[in-house]
Coordinates of C-alpha atoms in Angstrom, one line a residue:
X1 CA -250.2 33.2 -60.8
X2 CA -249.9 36.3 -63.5
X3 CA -247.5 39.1 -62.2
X4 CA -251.0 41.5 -62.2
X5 CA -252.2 38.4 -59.9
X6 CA -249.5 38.9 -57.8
X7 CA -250.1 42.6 -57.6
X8 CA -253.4 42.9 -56.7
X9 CA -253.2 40.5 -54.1
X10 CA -250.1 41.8 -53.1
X11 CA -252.5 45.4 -52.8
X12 CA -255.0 43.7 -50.8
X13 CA -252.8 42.5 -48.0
X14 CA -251.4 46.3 -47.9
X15 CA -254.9 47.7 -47.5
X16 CA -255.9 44.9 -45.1
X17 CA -252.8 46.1 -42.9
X18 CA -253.4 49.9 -43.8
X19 CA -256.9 49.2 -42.6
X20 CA -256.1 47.6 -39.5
X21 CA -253.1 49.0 -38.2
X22 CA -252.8 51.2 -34.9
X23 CA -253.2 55.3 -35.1
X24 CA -249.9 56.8 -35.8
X25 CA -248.2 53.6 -37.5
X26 CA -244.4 54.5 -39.0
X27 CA -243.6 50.8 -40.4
X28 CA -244.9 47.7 -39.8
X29 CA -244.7 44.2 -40.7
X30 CA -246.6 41.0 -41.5
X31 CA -245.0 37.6 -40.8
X32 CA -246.6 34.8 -42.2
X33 CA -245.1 31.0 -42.3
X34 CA -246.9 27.7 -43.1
X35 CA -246.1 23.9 -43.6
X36 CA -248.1 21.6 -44.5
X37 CA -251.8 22.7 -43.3
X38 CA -250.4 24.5 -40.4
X39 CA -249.8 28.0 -40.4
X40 CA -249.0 31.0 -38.1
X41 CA -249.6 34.8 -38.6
X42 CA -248.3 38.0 -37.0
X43 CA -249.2 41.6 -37.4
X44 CA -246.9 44.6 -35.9
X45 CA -246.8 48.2 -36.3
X46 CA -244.5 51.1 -34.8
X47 CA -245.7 54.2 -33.9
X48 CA -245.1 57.4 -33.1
X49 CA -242.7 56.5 -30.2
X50 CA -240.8 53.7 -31.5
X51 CA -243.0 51.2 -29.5
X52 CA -243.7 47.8 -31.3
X53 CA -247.5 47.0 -31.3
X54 CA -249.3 43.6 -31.8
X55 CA -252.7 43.9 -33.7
X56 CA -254.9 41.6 -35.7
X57 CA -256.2 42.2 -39.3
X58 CA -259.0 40.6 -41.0
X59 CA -259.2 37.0 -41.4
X60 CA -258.9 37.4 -45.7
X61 CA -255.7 38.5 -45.5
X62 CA -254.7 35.1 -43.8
X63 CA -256.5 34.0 -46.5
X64 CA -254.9 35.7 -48.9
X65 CA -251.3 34.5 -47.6
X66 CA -252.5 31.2 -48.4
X67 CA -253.8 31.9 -51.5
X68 CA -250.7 33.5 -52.5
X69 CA -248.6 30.7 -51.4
X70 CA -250.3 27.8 -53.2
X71 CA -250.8 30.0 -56.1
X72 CA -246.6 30.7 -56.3
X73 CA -245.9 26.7 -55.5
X74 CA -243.8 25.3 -58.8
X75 CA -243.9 21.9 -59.5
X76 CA -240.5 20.1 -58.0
X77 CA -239.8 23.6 -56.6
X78 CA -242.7 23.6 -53.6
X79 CA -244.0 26.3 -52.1
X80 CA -242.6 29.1 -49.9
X81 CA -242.4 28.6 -46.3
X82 CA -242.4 32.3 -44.8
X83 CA -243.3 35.8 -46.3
X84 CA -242.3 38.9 -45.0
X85 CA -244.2 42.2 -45.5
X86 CA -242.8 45.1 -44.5
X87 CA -244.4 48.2 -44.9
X88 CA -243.9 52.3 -44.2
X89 CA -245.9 54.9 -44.3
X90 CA -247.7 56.0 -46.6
X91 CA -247.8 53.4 -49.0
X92 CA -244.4 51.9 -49.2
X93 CA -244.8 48.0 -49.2
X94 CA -242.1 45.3 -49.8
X95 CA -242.8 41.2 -50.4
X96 CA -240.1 38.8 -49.6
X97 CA -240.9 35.1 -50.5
X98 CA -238.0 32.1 -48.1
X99 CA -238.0 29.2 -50.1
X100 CA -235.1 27.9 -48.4
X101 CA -234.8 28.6 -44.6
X102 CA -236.9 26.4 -42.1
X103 CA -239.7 28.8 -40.3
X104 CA -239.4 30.2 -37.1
X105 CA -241.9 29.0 -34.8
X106 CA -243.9 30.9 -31.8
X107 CA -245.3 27.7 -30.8
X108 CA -243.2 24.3 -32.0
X109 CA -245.2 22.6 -34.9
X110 CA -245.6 18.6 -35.0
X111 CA -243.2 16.5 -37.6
X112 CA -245.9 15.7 -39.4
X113 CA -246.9 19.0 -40.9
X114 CA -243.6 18.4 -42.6
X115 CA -244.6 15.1 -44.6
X116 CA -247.8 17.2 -45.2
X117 CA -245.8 20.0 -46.7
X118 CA -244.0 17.3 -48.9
X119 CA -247.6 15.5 -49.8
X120 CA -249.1 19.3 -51.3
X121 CA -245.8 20.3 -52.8
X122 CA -243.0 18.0 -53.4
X123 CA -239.8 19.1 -54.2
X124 CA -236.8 17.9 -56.7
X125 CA -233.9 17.2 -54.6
X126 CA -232.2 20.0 -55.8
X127 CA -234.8 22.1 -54.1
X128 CA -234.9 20.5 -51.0
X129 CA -232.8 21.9 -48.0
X130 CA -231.1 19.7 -45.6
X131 CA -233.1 20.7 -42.4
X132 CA -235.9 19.5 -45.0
X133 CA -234.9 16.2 -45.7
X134 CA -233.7 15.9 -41.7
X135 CA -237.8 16.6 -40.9
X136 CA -239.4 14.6 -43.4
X137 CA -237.1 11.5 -42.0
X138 CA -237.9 12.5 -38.6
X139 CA -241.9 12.6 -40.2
X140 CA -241.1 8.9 -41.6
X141 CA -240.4 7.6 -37.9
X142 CA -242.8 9.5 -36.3
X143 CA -245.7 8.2 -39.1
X144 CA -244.4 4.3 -38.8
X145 CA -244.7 4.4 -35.2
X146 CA -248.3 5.3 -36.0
X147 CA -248.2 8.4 -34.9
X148 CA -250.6 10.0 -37.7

């Protein structure tokens, strides 16, 4: 992905949450982790008093997360595992990109969405973190008991 990819569909995902986001919105953020073909999304805003508020956007900008993230994926590198958008208002937006850190969870994702993860985007093992390696063996076990 070009940097002027990266941009406009870094653009997008701020107009989706522009778009979408509660009357009176200070900040927000947009939380969005994946493995394998499993994925989770969150939207929040704050408004005028400080209150945290839930809301959905439109299904392309899940879309475009994913988009984003298997676009970004480097060859013995893999792919991100959780980016953060936070946003102010007017028009202030910031993209961060975890290769590293294992994704937090609302709901507890199977073992096997690990050895997924590993099947779409393999990594050198210079780019594969311990609680990695400690999930795809876990995946290994869980895949020869005939789990899959």
């Amino acid at each position: 992905m070009t940097d002027s990819d990266l941009v406009e569909v870094s653009q997008k995902i701020g107009a989706a949450f522009v778009s979408a986001a509660p009357d009176g919105w200070r900040t927000g953020e947009m939380l969005f982790v994946q493995v394998g073909k499993t994925s989770e999304f969150q939207a929040s805003a704050r408004v005028g008093d400080g209150l945290s508020v839930p809301f959905r956007v439109a299904p392309t900008t899940v879309r475009a997360f994913h988009k984003l993230r298997t676009s970004m994926a480097e060859p013995g590198r893999g792919a991100w595992f959780t980016a953060r958008c936070q946003l102010e208002a007017p028009g202030k937006m910031k993209l961060d990109f975890d290769y590293d850190n294992e994704p937090e969870w609302s709901t507890p994702t199977s073992v096997g969405h690990y050895l997924e993860e590993w099947e779409r985007h393999p990594r050198d093992p210079e780019h594969t973190p311990e609680w990695l390696a400690e999930r795809l063996r876990q995946a290994h076990e869980w895949d020869a008991q005939g789990s899959r």
